[in-house]
Tab-separated table of C-alpha atoms in Angstrom:
chain	number	residue	atom	x	y	z
N	1	MET	CA	-126.608	6.749	49.133
N	2	ALA	CA	-127.030	7.212	45.419
N	3	SER	CA	-129.427	10.163	45.465
N	4	ALA	CA	-131.868	11.361	42.853
N	5	ALA	CA	-131.370	14.958	44.026
N	6	SER	CA	-129.037	15.740	41.139
N	7	VAL	CA	-131.753	14.915	38.658
N	8	ALA	CA	-134.849	16.023	40.534
N	9	SER	CA	-134.744	19.522	39.063
N	10	MET	CA	-135.180	18.072	35.585
N	11	ALA	CA	-138.444	16.462	36.651
N	12	SER	CA	-140.194	19.819	36.953
N	13	ALA	CA	-139.768	20.328	33.211
N	14	ALA	CA	-142.505	17.793	32.522
N	15	SER	CA	-145.501	19.576	31.003
N	16	VAL	CA	-148.804	19.729	32.874
N	17	ALA	CA	-150.964	17.087	31.199
N	18	SER	CA	-153.936	18.306	29.235
N	19	MET	CA	-157.226	17.816	31.027
N	20	ALA	CA	-159.462	18.540	28.042
N	21	SER	CA	-162.393	16.140	27.525
N	22	GLU	CA	-164.701	15.298	24.667
N	23	ASP	CA	-167.995	13.493	24.438
N	24	GLY	CA	-167.459	9.799	23.784
N	25	PRO	CA	-169.781	7.350	22.037
N	26	PRO	CA	-172.768	6.444	24.217
N	27	SER	CA	-172.330	2.669	23.948
N	28	THR	CA	-168.743	2.130	25.159
N	29	PRO	CA	-166.154	4.025	27.172
N	30	ARG	CA	-163.964	6.372	25.161
N	31	HIS	CA	-160.569	4.735	25.358
N	32	THR	CA	-157.347	5.246	23.427
N	33	SER	CA	-154.404	2.950	23.986
N	34	PRO	CA	-151.025	4.647	24.547
N	35	GLN	CA	-149.691	2.236	21.927
N	36	GLU	CA	-151.552	4.330	19.317
N	37	CYS	CA	-149.334	7.383	19.856
N	38	THR	CA	-145.842	5.931	19.852
N	39	MET	CA	-143.094	7.511	17.757
N	40	PRO	CA	-142.642	6.311	14.154
N	41	ASP	CA	-140.424	3.259	13.665
N	42	THR	CA	-138.000	5.338	11.599
N	43	LEU	CA	-137.247	7.431	14.694
N	44	ARG	CA	-136.836	4.493	17.073
N	45	PRO	CA	-133.496	2.846	17.785
N	46	LYS	CA	-133.633	-0.544	16.112
N	47	GLU	CA	-132.405	-2.422	19.181
N	48	LEU	CA	-135.414	-1.513	21.357
N	49	PRO	CA	-137.477	-4.509	22.431
N	50	PRO	CA	-141.117	-4.345	21.324
N	51	ALA	CA	-143.563	-2.565	23.576
N	52	PRO	CA	-145.610	-5.081	25.562
N	53	PRO	CA	-149.251	-5.523	24.535
N	54	ALA	CA	-151.865	-3.856	26.690
N	55	PRO	CA	-153.325	-6.185	29.330
N	56	PRO	CA	-156.659	-7.732	28.365
N	57	ARG	CA	-159.650	-5.768	29.589
N	58	PRO	CA	-162.715	-7.277	31.244
N	59	GLY	CA	-165.625	-7.961	28.957
N	60	ALA	CA	-168.175	-5.995	30.938
N	61	LEU	CA	-167.409	-2.401	29.882
N	62	ARG	CA	-169.305	0.470	31.426
N	63	SER	CA	-170.972	3.029	29.188
N	64	SER	CA	-170.486	5.680	31.909
N	65	LEU	CA	-166.729	5.141	32.183
N	66	ASP	CA	-164.776	7.712	30.192
N	67	VAL	CA	-161.006	7.244	29.746
N	68	GLU	CA	-158.715	9.995	28.437
N	69	PRO	CA	-154.985	9.169	28.019
N	70	LEU	CA	-152.814	12.066	29.181
N	71	THR	CA	-149.519	11.169	27.491
N	72	CYS	CA	-148.275	8.585	25.007
N	73	THR	CA	-146.511	6.527	27.690
N	74	ILE	CA	-148.270	6.880	31.052
N	75	GLY	CA	-151.432	8.107	32.734
N	76	ALA	CA	-155.129	8.437	31.974
N	77	GLU	CA	-157.957	10.462	33.454
N	78	VAL	CA	-161.071	8.434	34.259
N	79	SER	CA	-164.469	10.033	34.739
N	80	GLY	CA	-168.044	8.890	35.133
N	81	VAL	CA	-167.354	6.775	38.202
N	82	SER	CA	-167.353	7.094	41.986
N	83	LEU	CA	-164.718	5.113	43.823
N	84	ALA	CA	-167.285	4.537	46.557
N	85	ASP	CA	-169.293	2.550	43.984
N	86	ALA	CA	-166.189	0.813	42.621
N	87	ALA	CA	-165.353	-0.384	46.132
N	88	ARG	CA	-168.584	-2.399	46.156
N	89	ASP	CA	-168.956	-3.401	42.490
N	90	ASP	CA	-166.808	-6.314	41.313
N	91	ASP	CA	-167.124	-5.602	37.584
N	92	LEU	CA	-166.454	-1.901	37.964
N	93	PHE	CA	-163.421	-2.541	40.125
N	94	ALA	CA	-162.101	-5.107	37.621
N	95	GLU	CA	-162.365	-2.525	34.833
N	96	ILE	CA	-160.463	0.069	36.872
N	97	LYS	CA	-157.764	-2.449	37.782
N	98	SER	CA	-157.331	-3.428	34.126
N	99	LEU	CA	-156.949	0.236	33.157
N	100	LEU	CA	-154.394	0.670	35.937
N	101	LEU	CA	-152.262	-2.163	34.573
N	102	GLN	CA	-152.361	-0.525	31.157
N	103	TYR	CA	-151.814	3.147	32.063
N	104	LYS	CA	-149.904	2.638	35.357
N	105	VAL	CA	-151.514	5.685	36.981
N	106	LEU	CA	-155.159	6.753	36.843
N	107	PHE	CA	-156.562	10.153	37.784
N	108	LEU	CA	-160.096	11.029	38.867
N	109	ARG	CA	-161.752	14.343	39.735
N	110	ASP	CA	-164.611	15.165	42.108
N	111	GLN	CA	-164.298	12.130	44.367
N	112	ASP	CA	-166.235	13.467	47.353
N	113	ILE	CA	-165.984	10.213	49.280
N	114	THR	CA	-165.562	9.348	52.940
N	115	ARG	CA	-162.356	8.034	54.456
N	116	ALA	CA	-164.130	4.710	54.916
N	117	ASP	CA	-164.889	4.633	51.176
N	118	HIS	CA	-161.275	5.522	50.409
N	119	ILE	CA	-160.018	2.614	52.501
N	120	ALA	CA	-162.666	0.208	51.185
N	121	PHE	CA	-161.648	0.909	47.586
N	122	ALA	CA	-157.913	0.593	48.271
N	123	GLU	CA	-158.471	-2.684	50.126
N	124	ARG	CA	-159.900	-4.211	46.955
N	125	PHE	CA	-156.276	-4.378	45.744
N	126	GLY	CA	-154.998	-5.953	48.972
N	127	ALA	CA	-154.178	-5.301	52.621
N	128	LEU	CA	-153.110	-1.786	53.561
N	129	GLU	CA	-149.729	-0.946	55.079
N	130	ASP	CA	-148.688	1.491	57.769
N	131	HIS	CA	-145.677	3.782	57.494
N	132	PRO	CA	-143.077	3.523	60.281
N	133	VAL	CA	-142.267	7.250	60.196
N	134	ALA	CA	-145.393	9.008	58.912
N	135	GLY	CA	-147.903	6.820	60.779
N	136	SER	CA	-151.626	6.441	60.010
N	137	ASP	CA	-154.879	8.183	60.830
N	138	PRO	CA	-155.752	6.854	64.322
N	139	ASP	CA	-159.350	6.237	63.299
N	140	HIS	CA	-158.510	4.749	59.888
N	141	PRO	CA	-155.490	2.400	60.035
N	142	GLY	CA	-153.614	2.328	56.752
N	143	LEU	CA	-154.615	5.878	55.776
N	144	VAL	CA	-151.494	8.063	55.933
N	145	ARG	CA	-152.060	11.803	56.325
N	146	ILE	CA	-149.549	13.897	54.356
N	147	TYR	CA	-150.388	17.397	55.562
N	148	LYS	CA	-148.181	20.373	54.703
N	149	ASP	CA	-148.859	23.868	56.020
N	150	LEU	CA	-146.975	26.841	57.456
N	151	ASP	CA	-146.176	24.939	60.645
N	152	SER	CA	-144.812	21.840	58.909
N	153	ALA	CA	-141.188	20.971	59.542
N	154	PRO	CA	-138.962	21.323	56.468
N	155	GLU	CA	-138.196	17.959	54.867
N	156	HIS	CA	-137.431	16.752	51.384
N	157	TYR	CA	-138.602	13.160	51.080
N	158	GLU	CA	-141.467	13.698	48.652
N	159	ASN	CA	-139.664	15.943	46.164
N	160	ALA	CA	-137.317	13.240	44.952
N	161	LEU	CA	-138.097	10.703	42.269
N	162	HIS	CA	-138.857	7.508	44.167
N	163	THR	CA	-140.831	4.299	44.362
N	164	ASP	CA	-142.638	3.888	47.672
N	165	GLY	CA	-141.221	1.493	50.219
N	166	THR	CA	-138.463	-0.216	48.255
N	167	TRP	CA	-136.652	-0.394	51.600
N	168	ARG	CA	-139.175	-3.122	52.483
N	169	GLU	CA	-138.682	-6.751	51.538
N	170	ASN	CA	-142.137	-6.467	49.971
N	171	PRO	CA	-142.430	-2.922	48.551
N	172	SER	CA	-145.853	-1.356	48.108
N	173	MET	CA	-148.025	-2.738	45.319
N	174	GLY	CA	-149.604	0.659	44.778
N	175	ALA	CA	-151.486	3.486	46.420
N	176	VAL	CA	-154.684	5.525	46.299
N	177	LEU	CA	-153.981	9.201	47.045
N	178	ARG	CA	-156.765	11.752	47.592
N	179	CYS	CA	-156.400	15.517	47.816
N	180	VAL	CA	-158.212	16.958	50.841
N	181	GLU	CA	-156.947	20.522	50.371
N	182	SER	CA	-154.826	21.928	47.576
N	183	PRO	CA	-152.887	25.174	47.196
N	184	PRO	CA	-154.306	27.649	44.663
N	185	VAL	CA	-151.385	26.837	42.367
N	186	GLY	CA	-148.447	24.446	42.593
N	187	GLY	CA	-148.061	21.179	44.445
N	188	ASP	CA	-148.359	19.002	41.319
N	189	THR	CA	-147.181	15.383	41.297
N	190	ILE	CA	-145.174	13.717	38.529
N	191	TRP	CA	-145.280	9.981	37.761
N	192	VAL	CA	-142.769	8.072	35.630
N	193	ASN	CA	-143.183	4.886	33.577
N	194	MET	CA	-140.196	2.745	34.587
N	195	THR	CA	-141.174	-0.007	32.169
N	196	GLU	CA	-140.586	2.419	29.314
N	197	ALA	CA	-137.403	3.651	30.991
N	198	TYR	CA	-136.045	0.102	30.951
N	199	ARG	CA	-137.262	-0.675	27.431
N	200	ARG	CA	-135.446	2.315	25.955
N	201	LEU	CA	-132.091	1.783	27.638
N	202	PRO	CA	-129.204	1.030	25.261
N	203	GLU	CA	-128.986	-2.671	24.536
N	204	HIS	CA	-125.566	-3.106	26.162
N	205	ILE	CA	-126.811	-1.480	29.372
N	206	ARG	CA	-129.839	-3.774	29.478
N	207	ALA	CA	-127.511	-6.752	29.104
N	208	GLN	CA	-125.131	-5.490	31.821
N	209	ILE	CA	-127.800	-4.901	34.455
N	210	GLN	CA	-130.040	-7.893	33.779
N	211	ASP	CA	-128.730	-9.953	36.722
N	212	LEU	CA	-127.613	-7.144	39.035
N	213	ARG	CA	-129.100	-6.715	42.491
N	214	ALA	CA	-129.111	-3.624	44.711
N	215	ARG	CA	-129.737	-2.547	48.294
N	216	HIS	CA	-132.461	-0.100	49.355
N	217	SER	CA	-132.336	1.716	52.709
N	218	ILE	CA	-134.770	3.503	54.994
N	219	GLU	CA	-131.900	4.253	57.407
N	220	ALA	CA	-130.068	6.368	54.817
N	221	THR	CA	-133.233	8.354	53.977
N	222	PHE	CA	-135.915	8.733	56.665
N	223	GLY	CA	-133.439	7.663	59.336
N	224	ALA	CA	-130.710	10.148	58.422
N	225	VAL	CA	-132.068	12.938	60.669
N	226	MET	CA	-132.702	10.666	63.662
N	227	PRO	CA	-130.405	10.358	66.661
N	228	GLU	CA	-128.032	7.434	66.238
N	229	ASP	CA	-129.888	5.070	68.576
N	230	GLN	CA	-133.221	5.726	66.847
N	231	ARG	CA	-131.636	5.354	63.423
N	232	HIS	CA	-130.129	2.011	64.396
N	233	ALA	CA	-133.469	0.870	65.833
N	234	LEU	CA	-135.179	1.786	62.579
N	235	LYS	CA	-132.641	-0.235	60.607
N	236	ALA	CA	-133.043	-3.188	62.969
N	237	ARG	CA	-136.768	-3.110	62.258
N	238	PHE	CA	-136.273	-2.621	58.521
N	239	PRO	CA	-132.878	-4.013	57.442
N	240	ASP	CA	-131.689	-2.872	54.028
N	241	ALA	CA	-133.704	-4.753	51.421
N	242	GLU	CA	-132.103	-6.398	48.395
N	243	HIS	CA	-133.986	-6.319	45.082
N	244	PRO	CA	-133.259	-7.059	41.425
N	245	VAL	CA	-132.233	-4.005	39.416
N	246	VAL	CA	-134.638	-5.227	36.720
N	247	ARG	CA	-137.821	-6.647	38.205
N	248	THR	CA	-140.631	-8.465	36.423
N	249	HIS	CA	-144.195	-7.251	36.843
N	250	PRO	CA	-146.104	-10.135	38.454
N	251	GLU	CA	-149.314	-9.470	36.490
N	252	THR	CA	-148.206	-8.178	33.073
N	253	GLY	CA	-144.776	-9.814	32.729
N	254	GLU	CA	-143.203	-6.457	31.817
N	255	GLN	CA	-139.605	-5.774	32.817
N	256	ILE	CA	-139.065	-2.698	34.972
N	257	LEU	CA	-136.024	-0.605	35.878
N	258	PHE	CA	-136.218	-0.870	39.666
N	259	VAL	CA	-133.753	1.598	41.234
N	260	ASN	CA	-134.657	4.932	42.801
N	261	ALA	CA	-133.763	7.417	45.545
N	262	PHE	CA	-133.847	4.672	48.215
N	263	THR	CA	-131.211	2.600	46.352
N	264	THR	CA	-127.728	2.789	47.863
N	265	HIS	CA	-125.489	0.356	45.959
N	266	PHE	CA	-125.200	-2.804	43.883
N	267	VAL	CA	-124.387	-5.959	45.840
N	268	ASN	CA	-123.057	-8.213	43.059
N	269	TYR	CA	-121.298	-5.800	40.676
N	270	HIS	CA	-117.680	-6.614	41.629
N	271	THR	CA	-117.116	-9.517	39.225
N	272	PRO	CA	-114.477	-10.124	36.504
N	273	ALA	CA	-117.074	-9.298	33.877
N	274	ASN	CA	-117.438	-5.760	35.252
N	275	VAL	CA	-114.162	-4.955	37.018
N	276	ARG	CA	-110.677	-4.888	35.465
N	277	PHE	CA	-109.178	-2.356	37.895
N	278	GLY	CA	-110.417	-0.985	41.197
N	279	GLN	CA	-111.819	2.175	39.631
N	280	ASP	CA	-114.196	0.083	37.538
N	281	TYR	CA	-115.933	-0.688	40.839
N	282	ALA	CA	-115.353	2.586	42.678
N	283	PRO	CA	-116.519	4.886	41.252
N	284	GLY	CA	-117.625	2.828	38.233
N	285	ALA	CA	-120.519	1.056	39.966
N	286	SER	CA	-121.788	4.337	41.441
N	287	HIS	CA	-121.641	6.008	38.034
N	288	LEU	CA	-123.778	3.226	36.549
N	289	LEU	CA	-126.279	3.373	39.414
N	290	ASN	CA	-126.618	7.148	39.130
N	291	TYR	CA	-127.101	6.815	35.372
N	292	LEU	CA	-129.908	4.319	35.922
N	293	ILE	CA	-131.560	6.455	38.608
N	294	SER	CA	-131.401	9.478	36.275
N	295	GLN	CA	-133.614	7.764	33.691
N	296	ALA	CA	-136.667	8.681	35.746
N	297	ALA	CA	-135.998	12.359	34.942
N	298	VAL	CA	-136.682	11.876	31.206
N	299	PRO	CA	-139.851	13.905	30.413
N	300	GLU	CA	-140.937	11.471	27.684
N	301	TYR	CA	-141.585	8.881	30.407
N	302	GLN	CA	-143.580	11.245	32.642
N	303	VAL	CA	-147.042	12.612	33.316
N	304	ARG	CA	-147.747	15.606	35.571
N	305	TRP	CA	-151.011	16.035	37.470
N	306	ARG	CA	-152.456	19.248	38.885
N	307	TRP	CA	-154.396	18.652	42.064
N	308	ARG	CA	-157.759	20.028	43.100
N	309	LYS	CA	-159.809	19.173	46.173
N	310	ASN	CA	-161.261	15.645	45.887
N	311	SER	CA	-158.916	14.659	43.049
N	312	VAL	CA	-157.577	11.106	43.322
N	313	ALA	CA	-154.563	9.316	41.854
N	314	ILE	CA	-154.256	5.525	41.776
N	315	TRP	CA	-150.839	4.205	40.798
N	316	ASP	CA	-149.041	0.928	40.275
N	317	ASN	CA	-145.991	1.318	42.496
N	318	ARG	CA	-144.291	-1.704	40.940
N	319	SER	CA	-143.765	-0.005	37.583
N	320	THR	CA	-143.607	3.713	38.408
N	321	GLN	CA	-141.781	6.393	40.325
N	322	HIS	CA	-143.274	9.699	41.468
N	323	TYR	CA	-142.216	13.163	42.606
N	324	ALA	CA	-144.286	15.604	44.674
N	325	VAL	CA	-143.361	19.137	43.615
N	326	GLN	CA	-142.850	21.347	46.692
N	327	ASP	CA	-143.270	24.754	45.085
N	328	TYR	CA	-146.431	25.944	46.832
N	329	TRP	CA	-145.251	27.650	50.053
N	330	PRO	CA	-147.027	29.433	51.757
N	331	GLY	CA	-149.923	27.428	50.340
N	332	VAL	CA	-151.447	24.476	52.184
N	333	ARG	CA	-151.504	20.959	50.741
N	334	ARG	CA	-153.258	18.120	52.556
N	335	MET	CA	-153.278	14.631	51.081
N	336	GLU	CA	-154.436	11.235	52.364
N	337	ARG	CA	-152.869	8.051	51.030
N	338	ALA	CA	-153.805	4.406	51.344
N	339	GLY	CA	-150.748	2.285	50.512
N	340	ILE	CA	-151.247	-1.344	49.499
N	341	VAL	CA	-148.993	-4.198	50.615
N	342	GLY	CA	-147.005	-5.655	47.729
N	343	ASP	CA	-145.080	-8.826	47.017
N	344	ARG	CA	-141.377	-9.590	46.868
N	345	PRO	CA	-139.809	-8.430	43.576
N	346	PHE	CA	-138.344	-11.029	41.244
């Protein structure tokens, strides 16, 4: 498996995003597009494709909705809204969804909502999915409990840069993650804009990978610690999925670099265009895959969020990766996640 472990340590260098707020105008939400804080053209490589325009926003804007971008490329904090209300209000939900398409991950504080509210909001995006290893809350199907305390078994699935469920034929569309209990310090999560990671690749790399496809495996990750018969049963249930290395976002049309810690190898690299001698394929293909996976470790593409009780993150899993920092032992961190069924990448 081409692992992101060699680059995960770089991810912790991302700065904790500023949470400062200001009073916005009373008539419309305070909102700054990340396109307003891009680097000057004189500092940009000339071959970069233009940044895609922000998705159109619904016309019915809410005066109580306050939006604070956290970096120039990804993430915004939203306040003045309860997700329990958004679960039942079509216009409010449409505004939040539009912001999600633009910022790729949204953060909210003080969401003292019930598990039923959590599920109801997440289901506005689509049906919820179970996890074959982690399982769901028995009383709330689709709500995965990610609880870490002193009695938790050591594992290292979260603290790798990854996109959820790419080992599925239809990877997750996104997720709504709520903090139930946070450590006094530590336990942050990092998200990465993989649209920007693709856009800023060298032109010849973009051309080389445009038609490549790759395999993604649950057997080589979650299944690695299982006895052989269980590991084989897991793979029989979830055969390695094949996805494009560059996927297209089904709603925005953006192109996305779509390889991560679940990606094991290219399936159509060994062609005359790429291979002159055997070493061009092995290790050449692995070198290229590891280079692509390492792009998620670039801090300029990242945002880092510090959790508190009742904080929520909503992310678009199609265009992001994330990394849960496991630096909080002996602290306790309890999270609840509703993952949303996605579509097949193209």
